[in-house]
Amino acid sequence: MVESGAGCLFIDAHMTLTYTPRQAATARHGMVACPHALASRAGVDVLEAGGSAVDAAIAASSTLAVIYPHMTGLGGDAFWLIHDAETGAVRYLDGGGRAAASASASWFHEHGLTSEIPFRGILPATLTTPGAVASWVEAHQAYGRLPLQRDLAAAIHYARDGFPVTERLAQWIRGAEADLAPHAESAAIFLPGGHAPQAGSTLTNPDLARTIEALAQGGLAGFYGGDVAQEMARFSRQQGGFFTAADLAGQTARWGEPLRGSYRGVTIFETPAPTQGFTVLEMLNLLEPLELHRLDPLGPDHVHLMVQAKQIAYHDRDRHLADPLFASVPMQRLISRAYADERRVLIDPARALPWDRVPSHGSLNGDTIFIAAVDAQGNAAALINSLYGVFGSCVVAGRTGVMLQNRSAYFSLDPAHPNCVAPGKTPLHTLIASLAFRHERLWSVVGCMGADGQPQIHAQTYVHMIDHGLDIQQAVQAPRWLSGRFALGEARDTLHIEARFPSESIAELERRGHGVDRWGEWNELAGHAHGITIDAPTGIRQGGSDPRSDGAAIGC
């Protein structure tokens, strides 16, 4: 086993702490990379027991649902890209939760909510059903080699017997304390004794252990039926929420076709609508003729051009992205070279491109986990799983131990918008996952957290590797920028940038009209990126794990 270097201290918007860069992890057979070392280890244990990449991804994701509860959980949604090495196929799996049968924009209007769905509380918690678990079960049925009980064993252990609280988790709980405290079930788990736990202490979630055991024994029906679903439905009804037992029973995951594009000879797959994966391919199409490989990756020209490509692609996202079962989303046109040629004329090499007047329904502030897994046979899973905000809705569903997401806050309440809430509909999703191929052979598995920032992080990671020859670890820990807003009141074209960029570059970006927010050298809000690359001649797997997280890339 080879593991990447030790983790770093917590970093948030107000703190800059000491950091030591890591080296890439390498392995001959299998590898897992994700934002917590214990979850990566759980995934590798499954690989060593004969499991597939999908088994490993489920093991890591379910473990993260317990030990990284501010970022993910059984109450959230998930999306997959899965590579079948035997057939060469790349398959997309949609694990997005659907709006309850009683969901409608008119309900919110009648209750005095006309601009947006609340970010916290029982309304966003129950407006959509949890979708992630259905995707775990569906992926396992198609590609699992071990029993589901084996995949979930580590998660059950940590929920029942406890897990160590990292400094990062302790900080996030303290930051969310005011939102967790009003909900008795949430406070009982995350505020033991009435206050946030200290780093190094142990947390348990015995109710969640029983819920995961029910899933392990009963599969889909163990979570979306039986005692677990009845308790979630009871809680929703008692609290004045939306979803019912019938809504939960109707939740399934759906297979579909991924989006496919290319950048400088590398074939890149991204997740389609309702996710924002098309924006990555659109950005890269806009950028390819601009020859970024000839520019300094830390220089102002490089950043300036990438930010403008982001502005154009996000304009298109906000105008078009929705659930494709309910709206026509012109993804193939948006990722076409011809469309990029039309839109590229908007790029100004001398001045920043300001955000236009198209309304936005998102921000950069969100939390997610990404898992990259590759097994000995070359199968790969790119899995992204999220609650949306930190601790999602901050509402635990009764005695299930399940923190419910607040992804439905992304719905529009404008009846004319394609992303307007409606029964059975999945909201616009920031979650994306990616696979890339060189010469028709799997080359990389890449993903990140970061809500609206995810396409920007995908694009920066690919450009670092393809244009500038960085390995996966160097790419995910490189200085990062994100364009957009983290809070209401910030401009949509605010350029947040880590101070490891040269001061001269940052000053020039300001001179060109970018509204710069200077971060410290490292900032967790810049997102957690993780990935695996495969060297075609040798088959060696190389893993990268973002030092902005508690993660590790571990191989076997």
Coordinates of C-alpha atoms in Angstrom, one line a residue:
M1 CA 0.0 0.0 0.0
V2 CA 1.2 3.5 -0.8
E3 CA -0.5 6.5 0.7
S4 CA -0.2 10.2 0.1
G5 CA 1.2 12.5 2.7
A6 CA -0.3 13.6 6.0
G7 CA -3.3 15.9 6.1
C8 CA -3.2 19.6 6.8
L9 CA -4.8 21.9 9.2
F10 CA -8.3 23.3 8.7
I11 CA -8.5 26.3 6.5
D12 CA -11.5 28.5 6.1
A13 CA -12.3 32.0 4.7
H14 CA -10.7 33.7 7.7
M15 CA -7.7 31.5 8.5
T16 CA -4.4 30.8 6.8
L17 CA -2.5 27.9 8.4
T18 CA 0.8 26.1 7.7
Y19 CA 0.7 23.6 4.8
T20 CA 3.1 21.2 3.3
P21 CA 2.5 20.0 -0.2
R22 CA 2.0 16.3 -0.8
Q23 CA 3.4 13.8 -3.3
A24 CA 1.2 11.8 -5.6
A25 CA 0.4 8.3 -4.4
T26 CA 1.2 5.4 -6.7
A27 CA -0.1 1.8 -6.9
R28 CA -0.1 -1.1 -9.4
H29 CA -3.6 -2.5 -8.9
G30 CA -6.3 -0.4 -7.4
M31 CA -6.7 3.0 -5.9
V32 CA -9.3 5.2 -4.1
A33 CA -9.0 9.0 -3.6
C34 CA -11.6 11.0 -1.6
P35 CA -11.7 13.7 1.1
H36 CA -11.1 11.6 4.2
A37 CA -8.3 9.1 4.6
L38 CA -10.5 6.6 6.6
A39 CA -13.0 6.5 3.7
S40 CA -10.2 6.0 1.2
R41 CA -9.0 3.1 3.4
A42 CA -12.5 1.6 3.5
G43 CA -12.6 1.7 -0.3
V44 CA -9.2 0.0 -0.7
D45 CA -10.1 -2.7 1.9
V46 CA -13.1 -3.6 -0.4
L47 CA -10.8 -3.7 -3.4
E48 CA -8.4 -6.0 -1.6
A49 CA -11.3 -8.2 -0.7
G50 CA -12.1 -8.7 -4.4
G51 CA -14.5 -5.8 -4.8
S52 CA -15.0 -3.7 -7.9
A53 CA -14.4 0.0 -8.4
V54 CA -18.1 0.5 -7.8
D55 CA -17.9 -1.6 -4.5
A56 CA -15.0 0.6 -3.4
A57 CA -16.9 3.8 -4.3
I58 CA -20.0 2.7 -2.3
A59 CA -17.7 1.8 0.7
A60 CA -16.0 5.1 0.6
S61 CA -19.2 7.1 0.0
S62 CA -21.1 5.4 2.8
T63 CA -18.2 5.9 5.2
L64 CA -18.0 9.6 4.3
A65 CA -21.8 9.8 5.0
V66 CA -20.8 9.0 8.6
I67 CA -17.5 10.6 9.2
Y68 CA -17.8 13.6 6.8
P69 CA -21.4 14.5 7.7
H70 CA -21.1 18.2 6.9
M71 CA -20.4 17.4 3.3
T72 CA -22.5 14.3 2.4
G73 CA -24.9 11.7 3.6
L74 CA -27.7 9.2 2.9
G75 CA -30.1 12.1 2.8
G76 CA -28.4 13.6 -0.2
D77 CA -28.1 13.1 -4.0
A78 CA -25.4 11.4 -6.1
F79 CA -24.3 11.1 -9.7
W80 CA -22.0 8.6 -11.3
L81 CA -19.8 8.0 -14.3
I82 CA -18.8 4.3 -14.5
H83 CA -16.2 2.9 -16.9
D84 CA -16.6 -0.8 -17.8
A85 CA -13.1 -1.9 -18.8
E86 CA -14.4 -5.1 -20.6
T87 CA -16.7 -3.3 -23.0
G88 CA -15.0 0.2 -23.0
A89 CA -18.4 1.8 -22.2
V90 CA -18.9 4.9 -20.0
R91 CA -22.3 4.9 -18.3
Y92 CA -24.0 7.7 -16.5
L93 CA -26.2 7.1 -13.4
D94 CA -28.6 9.8 -12.2
G95 CA -29.2 9.6 -8.4
G96 CA -31.0 13.0 -8.1
G97 CA -33.9 13.2 -5.7
R98 CA -37.3 14.2 -7.0
A99 CA -39.7 16.7 -5.8
A100 CA -42.6 15.4 -3.7
A101 CA -46.1 15.1 -5.3
S102 CA -47.3 18.0 -3.2
A103 CA -44.4 20.3 -4.4
S104 CA -45.3 23.4 -6.4
A105 CA -44.3 27.0 -6.8
S106 CA -47.9 28.1 -6.0
W107 CA -47.6 26.6 -2.5
F108 CA -44.6 28.8 -1.8
H109 CA -46.4 31.9 -3.3
E110 CA -49.4 31.2 -1.1
H111 CA -47.2 31.1 1.9
G112 CA -45.5 34.4 1.2
L113 CA -42.4 33.0 -0.4
T114 CA -42.0 34.3 -3.9
S115 CA -38.3 34.9 -4.5
E116 CA -36.5 31.7 -3.4
I117 CA -36.9 28.5 -1.4
P118 CA -35.5 28.7 2.1
F119 CA -31.9 27.5 2.5
R120 CA -32.4 25.7 5.8
G121 CA -35.1 23.9 7.7
I122 CA -37.9 21.4 7.0
L123 CA -39.1 22.9 3.7
P124 CA -35.9 22.3 1.7
A125 CA -35.3 19.1 3.7
T126 CA -38.5 17.4 2.5
L127 CA -39.2 19.1 -0.8
T128 CA -37.2 16.4 -2.6
T129 CA -36.5 12.8 -1.7
P130 CA -33.0 11.5 -1.0
G131 CA -31.6 10.1 -4.2
A132 CA -28.1 8.9 -3.4
V133 CA -29.0 5.6 -1.8
A134 CA -31.0 4.6 -4.8
S135 CA -28.0 5.2 -7.0
W136 CA -25.7 3.1 -4.7
V137 CA -28.1 0.2 -5.0
E138 CA -28.5 0.5 -8.7
A139 CA -24.8 0.8 -9.3
H140 CA -24.2 -2.2 -7.1
Q141 CA -26.7 -4.4 -8.8
A142 CA -25.0 -3.6 -12.2
Y143 CA -21.3 -3.7 -11.2
G144 CA -20.9 -4.9 -7.6
R145 CA -18.9 -8.1 -6.9
L146 CA -19.2 -8.2 -3.2
P147 CA -22.4 -8.3 -1.1
L148 CA -23.8 -4.8 -0.3
Q149 CA -23.4 -5.7 3.4
R150 CA -19.6 -5.9 2.9
D151 CA -19.5 -2.5 1.1
L152 CA -21.4 -0.9 4.0
A153 CA -19.5 -2.5 6.8
A154 CA -17.1 0.3 7.5
A155 CA -19.9 2.9 7.6
I156 CA -21.9 0.8 10.0
H157 CA -18.8 0.4 12.3
Y158 CA -18.1 4.1 12.4
A159 CA -21.7 5.1 13.0
R160 CA -22.2 2.5 15.8
D161 CA -18.8 2.6 17.5
G162 CA -17.7 6.1 16.7
F163 CA -15.2 8.0 14.7
P164 CA -12.6 10.6 15.5
V165 CA -13.5 14.3 14.9
T166 CA -10.9 16.1 12.8
E167 CA -10.0 19.7 13.3
R168 CA -11.8 20.5 10.0
L169 CA -15.0 18.8 11.1
A170 CA -14.9 20.5 14.5
Q171 CA -14.6 23.9 12.8
W172 CA -17.5 23.2 10.5
I173 CA -19.7 22.0 13.3
R174 CA -18.9 25.2 15.2
G175 CA -19.7 27.3 12.2
A176 CA -23.1 25.5 11.8
E177 CA -24.0 25.4 15.5
A178 CA -26.7 28.0 15.3
D179 CA -28.4 26.1 12.4
L180 CA -28.1 22.7 14.0
A181 CA -29.2 23.6 17.6
P182 CA -32.9 24.3 16.9
H183 CA -33.4 20.7 15.6
A184 CA -33.4 18.2 18.5
E185 CA -32.3 15.2 16.5
S186 CA -29.4 17.1 14.8
A187 CA -28.2 18.7 18.1
A188 CA -28.3 15.3 19.8
I189 CA -25.8 13.9 17.3
F190 CA -23.5 16.9 16.5
L191 CA -23.8 19.0 19.6
P192 CA -23.3 16.5 22.4
G193 CA -23.7 18.1 25.8
G194 CA -25.1 21.2 24.0
H195 CA -21.9 22.3 22.3
A196 CA -19.7 21.5 19.3
P197 CA -17.2 18.6 19.9
Q198 CA -13.5 19.2 20.1
A199 CA -11.0 17.9 17.6
G200 CA -9.8 14.4 18.7
S201 CA -13.1 13.5 20.4
T202 CA -15.4 10.7 19.2
L203 CA -18.8 11.0 17.7
T204 CA -21.3 8.2 17.2
N205 CA -24.6 8.0 15.4
P206 CA -26.3 4.8 16.4
D207 CA -29.6 5.7 14.7
L208 CA -27.7 6.0 11.4
A209 CA -25.9 2.7 12.1
R210 CA -29.4 1.0 12.3
T211 CA -30.5 2.8 9.1
I212 CA -27.4 1.6 7.2
E213 CA -27.9 -1.9 8.5
A214 CA -31.5 -1.9 7.2
L215 CA -30.1 -0.8 3.8
A216 CA -27.5 -3.6 3.9
Q217 CA -30.1 -6.2 4.6
G218 CA -33.0 -5.0 2.5
G219 CA -31.4 -3.1 -0.3
L220 CA -33.6 -0.4 -1.9
A221 CA -36.6 -1.4 0.2
G222 CA -34.6 -1.3 3.3
F223 CA -34.2 2.5 3.0
Y224 CA -37.1 3.6 0.8
G225 CA -39.6 1.3 2.5
G226 CA -40.0 -0.4 5.9
D227 CA -39.2 1.2 9.2
V228 CA -36.7 3.7 7.8
A229 CA -39.1 5.2 5.2
Q230 CA -42.0 5.2 7.7
E231 CA -39.9 7.1 10.2
M232 CA -38.8 9.7 7.6
A233 CA -42.3 10.1 6.4
R234 CA -43.7 10.4 10.0
F235 CA -41.1 13.1 10.7
S236 CA -41.9 15.0 7.5
R237 CA -45.7 14.9 8.3
Q238 CA -45.2 15.9 11.9
Q239 CA -43.0 18.8 11.0
G240 CA -45.2 20.1 8.2
G241 CA -42.9 18.9 5.4
F242 CA -43.6 17.7 1.9
F243 CA -42.5 14.1 1.1
T244 CA -44.6 11.1 2.1
A245 CA -44.0 7.4 2.3
A246 CA -45.3 7.2 -1.3
D247 CA -42.8 9.8 -2.5
L248 CA -40.0 7.8 -0.9
A249 CA -41.1 4.5 -2.3
G250 CA -41.1 6.0 -5.8
Q251 CA -37.5 7.2 -5.8
T252 CA -35.2 5.3 -8.2
A253 CA -31.9 6.0 -10.0
R254 CA -31.8 6.3 -13.8
W255 CA -29.2 5.3 -16.3
G256 CA -28.5 7.7 -19.1
E257 CA -25.8 8.9 -21.6
P258 CA -22.9 11.0 -20.5
L259 CA -21.7 14.1 -22.3
R260 CA -18.6 13.6 -24.4
G261 CA -16.2 16.3 -25.6
S262 CA -12.5 16.7 -26.2
Y263 CA -9.6 19.1 -25.3
R264 CA -6.3 18.9 -27.2
G265 CA -6.7 15.3 -28.1
V266 CA -8.0 14.1 -24.7
T267 CA -11.6 12.8 -24.7
I268 CA -13.5 14.0 -21.7
F269 CA -16.8 12.7 -20.3
E270 CA -19.0 14.8 -18.0
T271 CA -22.4 14.2 -16.4
P272 CA -25.4 15.7 -18.3
A273 CA -28.4 17.7 -17.2
P274 CA -29.7 18.1 -14.6
T275 CA -26.1 18.6 -13.7
Q276 CA -23.9 21.4 -14.9
G277 CA -21.3 19.1 -16.6
F278 CA -21.8 20.7 -20.0
T279 CA -20.2 23.9 -18.7
V280 CA -16.8 22.2 -18.4
L281 CA -16.9 21.1 -22.0
E282 CA -18.1 24.5 -23.2
M283 CA -15.4 26.3 -21.3
L284 CA -12.7 24.0 -22.8
N285 CA -14.1 24.5 -26.3
L286 CA -13.9 28.2 -25.8
L287 CA -10.3 28.0 -24.6
E288 CA -8.7 25.5 -26.9
P289 CA -8.0 27.9 -29.8
L290 CA -6.5 30.4 -27.3
E291 CA -3.5 28.1 -26.7
L292 CA -3.2 28.2 -23.0
H293 CA -0.3 25.8 -23.1
R294 CA 1.8 28.7 -24.4
L295 CA 0.9 30.9 -21.4
D296 CA 2.2 31.0 -17.8
P297 CA -0.4 29.1 -15.8
L298 CA 0.1 31.5 -12.9
G299 CA 0.1 34.6 -15.2
P300 CA -2.7 37.1 -15.6
D301 CA -3.4 36.2 -19.3
H302 CA -4.1 32.6 -18.4
V303 CA -6.5 33.4 -15.5
H304 CA -8.1 36.3 -17.4
L305 CA -9.0 34.0 -20.4
M306 CA -10.3 31.2 -18.2
V307 CA -12.5 33.5 -16.2
Q308 CA -14.1 34.9 -19.3
A309 CA -14.8 31.4 -20.6
K310 CA -16.4 30.7 -17.3
Q311 CA -18.6 33.8 -17.5
I312 CA -19.9 32.8 -20.9
A313 CA -20.6 29.1 -20.0
Y314 CA -22.3 30.0 -16.7
H315 CA -24.6 32.5 -18.6
D316 CA -25.7 29.5 -20.7
R317 CA -26.1 27.3 -17.6
D318 CA -28.3 29.8 -15.8
R319 CA -30.5 30.3 -18.8
H320 CA -31.0 26.6 -19.9
L321 CA -30.1 24.1 -17.2
A322 CA -33.0 22.1 -15.7
D323 CA -34.3 18.5 -15.4
P324 CA -34.3 17.3 -19.0
L325 CA -37.4 15.2 -18.3
F326 CA -39.3 18.5 -17.8
A327 CA -37.5 21.0 -20.0
S328 CA -35.6 21.0 -23.3
V329 CA -31.9 21.5 -22.4
P330 CA -29.9 22.0 -25.6
M331 CA -26.8 20.3 -24.3
Q332 CA -25.4 19.1 -27.6
R333 CA -25.5 22.5 -29.1
L334 CA -24.0 24.0 -26.0
I335 CA -21.0 21.7 -26.2
S336 CA -20.5 22.0 -29.9
R337 CA -17.4 23.6 -31.4
A338 CA -19.6 25.7 -33.7
Y339 CA -21.4 27.2 -30.7
A340 CA -18.1 27.9 -29.0
D341 CA -16.9 29.7 -32.1
E342 CA -19.9 31.9 -32.0
R343 CA -19.5 32.8 -28.3
R344 CA -15.8 33.2 -28.2
V345 CA -16.1 36.7 -29.8
L346 CA -17.3 37.9 -26.4
I347 CA -13.9 37.3 -24.9
D348 CA -11.9 40.6 -24.5
P349 CA -8.2 40.0 -24.0
A350 CA -7.8 43.5 -22.4
R351 CA -10.7 43.8 -20.1
A352 CA -12.8 41.6 -17.7
L353 CA -16.1 40.4 -19.1
P354 CA -18.8 41.6 -16.6
W355 CA -21.6 39.3 -15.5
D356 CA -24.6 40.0 -17.6
R357 CA -28.2 40.6 -16.6
V358 CA -29.4 37.0 -16.8
P359 CA -30.8 36.0 -13.3
S360 CA -28.7 33.5 -11.3
H361 CA -30.1 30.8 -9.0
G362 CA -26.8 29.7 -7.4
S363 CA -23.8 30.6 -5.4
L364 CA -20.3 29.2 -4.8
N365 CA -21.2 28.2 -1.3
G366 CA -21.9 24.5 -1.1
D367 CA -20.4 21.2 0.1
T368 CA -19.9 17.9 -1.6
I369 CA -17.6 14.9 -1.7
F370 CA -16.1 13.3 -4.7
I371 CA -14.7 9.7 -4.9
A372 CA -12.4 8.4 -7.6
A373 CA -12.0 4.6 -7.6
V374 CA -10.1 2.3 -10.1
D375 CA -9.8 -1.5 -9.6
A376 CA -7.3 -4.0 -10.8
Q377 CA -9.2 -4.7 -14.0
G378 CA -9.2 -1.1 -15.0
N379 CA -12.9 -0.4 -14.2
A380 CA -13.5 3.1 -12.8
A381 CA -16.1 4.9 -10.8
A382 CA -16.4 8.7 -10.5
L383 CA -19.0 9.3 -7.8
I384 CA -20.2 12.7 -6.5
N385 CA -22.5 12.7 -3.4
S386 CA -23.7 15.8 -1.6
L387 CA -26.1 17.4 0.9
Y388 CA -25.6 20.8 -0.9
G389 CA -25.0 23.2 2.0
V390 CA -22.9 22.5 5.1
F391 CA -24.9 19.9 6.9
G392 CA -27.6 20.3 4.2
S393 CA -30.9 21.5 5.7
C394 CA -29.4 20.9 9.2
V395 CA -32.4 18.7 9.8
V396 CA -32.0 15.0 10.8
A397 CA -35.1 12.9 9.8
G398 CA -36.3 11.7 13.2
R399 CA -34.7 8.6 14.6
T400 CA -33.1 7.6 11.3
G401 CA -29.9 9.5 11.9
V402 CA -30.1 10.7 8.3
M403 CA -29.3 14.4 7.7
L404 CA -31.6 15.6 4.9
Q405 CA -30.2 17.7 2.1
N406 CA -31.3 21.2 1.0
R407 CA -30.7 20.7 -2.7
S408 CA -34.2 21.8 -3.4
A409 CA -33.2 25.4 -2.6
Y410 CA -31.8 25.4 -6.1
F411 CA -35.3 25.3 -7.6
S412 CA -36.7 28.5 -9.1
L413 CA -40.1 29.8 -8.0
D414 CA -40.5 31.6 -11.3
P415 CA -43.2 29.6 -13.2
A416 CA -41.6 30.7 -16.5
H417 CA -38.1 29.3 -15.6
P418 CA -37.2 25.8 -16.8
N419 CA -35.9 25.0 -13.3
C420 CA -39.2 25.9 -11.6
V421 CA -40.2 23.5 -8.9
A422 CA -42.8 20.8 -9.9
P423 CA -43.9 17.4 -8.7
G424 CA -41.4 14.6 -9.6
K425 CA -38.8 17.1 -10.9
T426 CA -35.1 17.1 -10.0
P427 CA -33.6 20.6 -9.4
L428 CA -30.7 22.0 -11.2
H429 CA -27.6 20.3 -9.8
T430 CA -24.1 21.6 -9.4
L431 CA -22.8 18.1 -8.8
I432 CA -20.6 16.8 -11.7
A433 CA -18.2 13.9 -12.2
S434 CA -15.6 13.3 -15.0
L435 CA -13.6 10.6 -16.8
A436 CA -11.0 11.2 -19.5
F437 CA -9.4 9.0 -22.1
R438 CA -6.2 9.2 -24.1
H439 CA -6.2 7.1 -27.3
E440 CA -9.4 5.4 -26.2
R441 CA -7.8 4.2 -22.9
L442 CA -8.9 5.4 -19.5
W443 CA -6.5 8.1 -18.4
S444 CA -8.1 10.0 -15.5
V445 CA -10.9 10.1 -12.9
V446 CA -11.4 13.6 -11.7
G447 CA -13.9 15.5 -9.5
C448 CA -14.3 17.9 -6.7
M449 CA -16.6 19.7 -4.2
G450 CA -17.4 23.4 -4.6
A451 CA -21.0 23.9 -5.8
D452 CA -20.9 26.5 -8.6
G453 CA -17.1 26.3 -8.5
Q454 CA -17.0 22.6 -9.7
P455 CA -16.8 23.3 -13.5
Q456 CA -14.0 25.8 -12.8
I457 CA -12.0 23.3 -10.8
H458 CA -12.5 20.6 -13.4
A459 CA -11.3 23.0 -16.1
Q460 CA -8.3 24.2 -14.1
T461 CA -7.3 20.6 -13.2
Y462 CA -7.5 19.4 -16.8
V463 CA -5.6 22.5 -18.1
H464 CA -2.9 21.9 -15.5
M465 CA -2.4 18.3 -16.6
I466 CA -3.0 18.5 -20.3
D467 CA -1.5 21.9 -21.1
H468 CA 1.2 22.2 -18.5
G469 CA 2.2 18.6 -17.7
L470 CA 1.4 18.5 -14.0
D471 CA 0.7 15.2 -12.4
I472 CA -2.7 14.7 -10.6
Q473 CA -1.4 15.7 -7.2
Q474 CA 0.3 18.8 -8.5
A475 CA -2.8 19.7 -10.4
V476 CA -5.2 19.4 -7.4
Q477 CA -3.0 21.3 -5.1
A478 CA -2.0 24.1 -7.5
P479 CA -3.0 27.7 -6.7
R480 CA -6.7 28.0 -7.5
W481 CA -9.1 30.8 -8.3
L482 CA -12.9 30.8 -8.4
S483 CA -15.1 33.3 -10.1
G484 CA -18.5 34.0 -8.6
R485 CA -20.2 34.8 -5.3
F486 CA -19.9 33.1 -2.0
A487 CA -22.5 35.2 -0.2
L488 CA -25.5 37.3 -1.1
G489 CA -24.4 40.8 -2.0
E490 CA -21.2 39.7 -3.7
A491 CA -21.0 40.4 -7.4
R492 CA -21.4 37.4 -9.7
D493 CA -18.0 38.3 -11.2
T494 CA -16.0 38.5 -8.0
L495 CA -12.7 36.8 -8.6
H496 CA -11.5 34.9 -5.5
I497 CA -7.9 33.9 -5.8
E498 CA -5.3 32.2 -3.6
A499 CA -2.3 34.3 -2.7
R500 CA 0.1 31.7 -4.1
F501 CA -0.5 33.4 -7.5
P502 CA 2.2 36.1 -8.0
S503 CA 1.2 39.4 -6.6
E504 CA 2.0 40.9 -10.0
S505 CA -0.6 38.6 -11.6
I506 CA -3.3 39.6 -9.1
A507 CA -2.6 43.3 -9.6
E508 CA -2.8 43.0 -13.3
L509 CA -6.1 41.2 -13.1
E510 CA -7.4 44.0 -11.0
R511 CA -6.2 46.5 -13.5
R512 CA -8.1 44.7 -16.2
G513 CA -11.3 45.2 -14.2
H514 CA -11.7 42.0 -12.2
G515 CA -13.2 42.5 -8.8
V516 CA -10.5 40.6 -6.9
D517 CA -11.1 39.0 -3.4
R518 CA -7.6 38.1 -2.1
W519 CA -7.6 34.8 -0.3
G520 CA -4.7 33.5 1.8
E521 CA -2.2 31.1 0.3
W522 CA -4.7 28.2 0.9
N523 CA -8.4 28.3 1.3
E524 CA -10.8 25.4 1.8
L525 CA -13.5 27.4 0.0
A526 CA -11.5 26.9 -3.2
G527 CA -12.8 23.3 -3.1
H528 CA -11.6 19.8 -2.6
A529 CA -10.4 18.1 -5.8
H530 CA -9.4 14.4 -6.0
G531 CA -8.4 12.2 -8.8
I532 CA -6.6 9.2 -10.3
T533 CA -4.6 8.9 -13.5
I534 CA -3.5 5.7 -15.2
D535 CA -0.2 5.4 -17.1
A536 CA -1.1 3.4 -20.3
P537 CA 2.3 1.7 -20.9
T538 CA 2.7 0.5 -17.3
G539 CA -0.8 0.5 -15.8
I540 CA 0.5 2.4 -12.8
R541 CA -2.2 4.3 -11.0
Q542 CA -1.3 7.7 -9.6
G543 CA -3.6 9.4 -7.1
G544 CA -4.0 12.9 -6.0
S545 CA -5.9 14.2 -2.9
D546 CA -6.6 17.8 -2.1
P547 CA -4.7 19.2 0.9
R548 CA -7.7 21.5 1.5
S549 CA -9.5 18.4 2.8
D550 CA -8.8 15.5 5.2
G551 CA -8.4 13.2 2.3
A552 CA -5.9 10.7 1.0
A553 CA -5.2 8.8 -2.2
I554 CA -4.5 5.2 -1.2
G555 CA -3.6 2.3 -3.5
C556 CA -3.1 -1.4 -3.4

